[in-house]
PDB file of C-alpha atoms in Angstrom:
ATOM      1  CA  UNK A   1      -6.132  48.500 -86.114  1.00 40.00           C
ATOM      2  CA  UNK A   2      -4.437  50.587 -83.489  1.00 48.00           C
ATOM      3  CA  UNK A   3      -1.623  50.098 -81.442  1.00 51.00           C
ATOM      4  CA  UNK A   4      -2.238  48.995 -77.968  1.00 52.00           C
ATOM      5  CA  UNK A   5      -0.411  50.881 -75.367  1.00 44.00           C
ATOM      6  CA  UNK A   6      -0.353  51.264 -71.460  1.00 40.00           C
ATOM      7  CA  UNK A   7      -2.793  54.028 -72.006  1.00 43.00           C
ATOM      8  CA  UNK A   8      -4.976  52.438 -74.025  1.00 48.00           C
ATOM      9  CA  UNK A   9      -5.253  52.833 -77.670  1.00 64.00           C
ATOM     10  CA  UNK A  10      -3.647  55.470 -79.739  1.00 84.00           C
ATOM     11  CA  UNK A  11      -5.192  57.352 -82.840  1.00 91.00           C
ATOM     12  CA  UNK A  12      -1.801  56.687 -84.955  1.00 95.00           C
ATOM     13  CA  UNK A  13      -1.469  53.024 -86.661  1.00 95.00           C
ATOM     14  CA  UNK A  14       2.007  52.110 -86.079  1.00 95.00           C
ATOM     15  CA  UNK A  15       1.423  48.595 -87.922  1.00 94.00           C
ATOM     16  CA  UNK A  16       3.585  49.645 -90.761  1.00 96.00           C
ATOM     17  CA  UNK A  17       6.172  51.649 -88.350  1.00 96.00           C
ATOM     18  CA  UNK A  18       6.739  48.472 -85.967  1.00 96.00           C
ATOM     19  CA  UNK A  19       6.536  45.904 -89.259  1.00 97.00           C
ATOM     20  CA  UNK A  20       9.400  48.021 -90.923  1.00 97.00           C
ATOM     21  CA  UNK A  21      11.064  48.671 -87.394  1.00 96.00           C
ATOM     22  CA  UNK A  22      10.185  46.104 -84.877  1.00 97.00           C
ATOM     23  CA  UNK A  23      12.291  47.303 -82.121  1.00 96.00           C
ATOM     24  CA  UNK A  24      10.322  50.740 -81.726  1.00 96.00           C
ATOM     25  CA  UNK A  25       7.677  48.543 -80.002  1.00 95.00           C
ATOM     26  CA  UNK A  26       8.904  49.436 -77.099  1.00 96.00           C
ATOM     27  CA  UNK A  27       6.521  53.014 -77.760  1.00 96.00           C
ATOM     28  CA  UNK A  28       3.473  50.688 -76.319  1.00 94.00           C
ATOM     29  CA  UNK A  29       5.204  49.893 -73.257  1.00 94.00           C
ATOM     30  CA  UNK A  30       6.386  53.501 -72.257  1.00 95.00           C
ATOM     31  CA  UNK A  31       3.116  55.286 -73.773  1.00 95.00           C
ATOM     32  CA  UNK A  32       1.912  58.012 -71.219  1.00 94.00           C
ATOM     33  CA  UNK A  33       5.666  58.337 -69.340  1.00 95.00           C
ATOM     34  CA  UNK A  34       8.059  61.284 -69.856  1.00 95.00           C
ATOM     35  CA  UNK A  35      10.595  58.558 -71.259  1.00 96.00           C
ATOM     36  CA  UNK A  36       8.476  57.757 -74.269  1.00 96.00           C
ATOM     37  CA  UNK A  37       8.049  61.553 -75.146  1.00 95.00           C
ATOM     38  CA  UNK A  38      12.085  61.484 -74.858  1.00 94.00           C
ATOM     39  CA  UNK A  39      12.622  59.219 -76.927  1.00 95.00           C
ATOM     40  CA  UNK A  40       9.867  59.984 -79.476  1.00 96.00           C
ATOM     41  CA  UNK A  41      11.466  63.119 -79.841  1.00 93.00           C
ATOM     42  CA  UNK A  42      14.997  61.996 -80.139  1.00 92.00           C
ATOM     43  CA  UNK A  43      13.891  59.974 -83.132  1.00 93.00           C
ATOM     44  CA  UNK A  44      12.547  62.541 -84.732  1.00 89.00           C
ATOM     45  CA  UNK A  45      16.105  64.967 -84.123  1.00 86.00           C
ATOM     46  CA  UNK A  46      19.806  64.210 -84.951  1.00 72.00           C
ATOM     47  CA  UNK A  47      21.743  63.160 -81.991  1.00 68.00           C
ATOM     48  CA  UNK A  48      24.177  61.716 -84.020  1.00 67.00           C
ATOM     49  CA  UNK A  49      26.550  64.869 -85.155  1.00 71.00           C
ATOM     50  CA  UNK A  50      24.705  64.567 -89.084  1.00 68.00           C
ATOM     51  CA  UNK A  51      25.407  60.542 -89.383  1.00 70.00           C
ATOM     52  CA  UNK A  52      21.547  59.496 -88.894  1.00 69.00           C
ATOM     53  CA  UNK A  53      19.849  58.530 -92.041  1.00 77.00           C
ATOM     54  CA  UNK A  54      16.083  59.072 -91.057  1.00 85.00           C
ATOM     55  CA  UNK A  55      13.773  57.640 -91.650  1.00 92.00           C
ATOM     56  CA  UNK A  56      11.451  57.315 -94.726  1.00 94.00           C
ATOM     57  CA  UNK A  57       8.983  59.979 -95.014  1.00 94.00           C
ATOM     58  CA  UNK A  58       5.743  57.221 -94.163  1.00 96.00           C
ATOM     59  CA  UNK A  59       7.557  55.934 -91.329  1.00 97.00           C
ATOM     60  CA  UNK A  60       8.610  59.592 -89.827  1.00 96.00           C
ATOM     61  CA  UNK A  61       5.222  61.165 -90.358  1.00 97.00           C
ATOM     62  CA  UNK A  62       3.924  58.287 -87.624  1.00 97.00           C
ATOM     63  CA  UNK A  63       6.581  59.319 -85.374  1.00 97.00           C
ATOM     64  CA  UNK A  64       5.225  62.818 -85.640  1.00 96.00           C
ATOM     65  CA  UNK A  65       1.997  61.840 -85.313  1.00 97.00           C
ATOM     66  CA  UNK A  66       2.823  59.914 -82.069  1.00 97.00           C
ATOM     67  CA  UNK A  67       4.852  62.855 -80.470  1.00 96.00           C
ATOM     68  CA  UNK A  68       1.863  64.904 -81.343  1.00 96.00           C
ATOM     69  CA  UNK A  69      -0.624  62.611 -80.011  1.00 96.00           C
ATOM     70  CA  UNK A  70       1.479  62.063 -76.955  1.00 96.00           C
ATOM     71  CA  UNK A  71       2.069  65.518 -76.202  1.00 95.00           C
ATOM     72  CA  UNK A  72      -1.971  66.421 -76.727  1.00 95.00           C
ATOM     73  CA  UNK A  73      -3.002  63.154 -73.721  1.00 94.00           C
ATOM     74  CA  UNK A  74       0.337  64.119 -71.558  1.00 95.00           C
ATOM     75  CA  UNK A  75       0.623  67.511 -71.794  1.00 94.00           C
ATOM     76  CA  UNK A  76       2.501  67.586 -68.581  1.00 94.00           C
ATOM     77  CA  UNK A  77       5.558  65.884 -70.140  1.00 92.00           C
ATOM     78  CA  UNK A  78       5.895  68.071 -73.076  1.00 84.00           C
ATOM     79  CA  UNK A  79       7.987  70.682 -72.031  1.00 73.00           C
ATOM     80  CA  UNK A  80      11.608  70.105 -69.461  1.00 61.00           C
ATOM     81  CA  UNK A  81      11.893  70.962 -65.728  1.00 54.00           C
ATOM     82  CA  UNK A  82      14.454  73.473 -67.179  1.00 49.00           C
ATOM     83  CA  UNK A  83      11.838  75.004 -69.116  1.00 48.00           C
ATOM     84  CA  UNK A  84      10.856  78.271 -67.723  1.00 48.00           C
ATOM     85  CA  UNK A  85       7.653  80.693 -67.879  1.00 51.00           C
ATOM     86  CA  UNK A  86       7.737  84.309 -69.135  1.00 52.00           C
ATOM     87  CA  UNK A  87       8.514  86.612 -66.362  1.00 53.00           C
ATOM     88  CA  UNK A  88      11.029  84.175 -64.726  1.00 51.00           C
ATOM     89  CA  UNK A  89      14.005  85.039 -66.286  1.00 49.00           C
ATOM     90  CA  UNK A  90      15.041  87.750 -63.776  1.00 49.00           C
ATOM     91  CA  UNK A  91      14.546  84.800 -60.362  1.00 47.00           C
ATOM     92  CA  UNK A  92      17.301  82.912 -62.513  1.00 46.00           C
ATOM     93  CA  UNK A  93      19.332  85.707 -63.404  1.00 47.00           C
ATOM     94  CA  UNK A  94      19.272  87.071 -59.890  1.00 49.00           C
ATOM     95  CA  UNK A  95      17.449  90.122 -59.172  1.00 46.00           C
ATOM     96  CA  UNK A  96      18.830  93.407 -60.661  1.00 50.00           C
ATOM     97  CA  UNK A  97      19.588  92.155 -64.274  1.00 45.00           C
TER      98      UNK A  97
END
């Protein structure tokens, strides 16, 4: 069984994840926003100065797998406004550098 999210149903069971970690439910109800790829990504990285434990190895690799998953059906919210393309460095830099 799959979770259920706003999007419909994802490819990564998260019974175990939200079993072992009910509050990460909230996944299903911001599937398919830029929020939810936020925050899927700040689990997965130390925003804590090195004080975050982790989480086990079973429970991480479904994080990843959601992020993935995520990023492949919302492409559009994988990468930041501040993000920038090849070849625009010198419109930020100012022309002449």
């Amino acid at each position: 069984m799959n979770a259920m999210t706003r999007g419909g149903m994802t490819e990564t069971d998260t019974r175990a994840l939200y079993e072992r970690f009910p509050h990460l439910r909230k996944i299903d109800v911001m599937w398919g926003t830029r929020e939810c790829r936020d925050y899927l990504f700040q689990l997965m990285t130390d925003t804590r100065g090195g004080k975050r434990q982790g989480f086990p190895a079973e429970h991480a690799m479904t994080i990843m797998s959601l992020l993935m998953e995520h990023d492949r059906e919302f492409p559009e919210f994988e990468y930041e406004p501040r993000d920038f393309v090849w070849g625009d460095e010198h419109r930020r830099r100012g022309s002449g550098r």
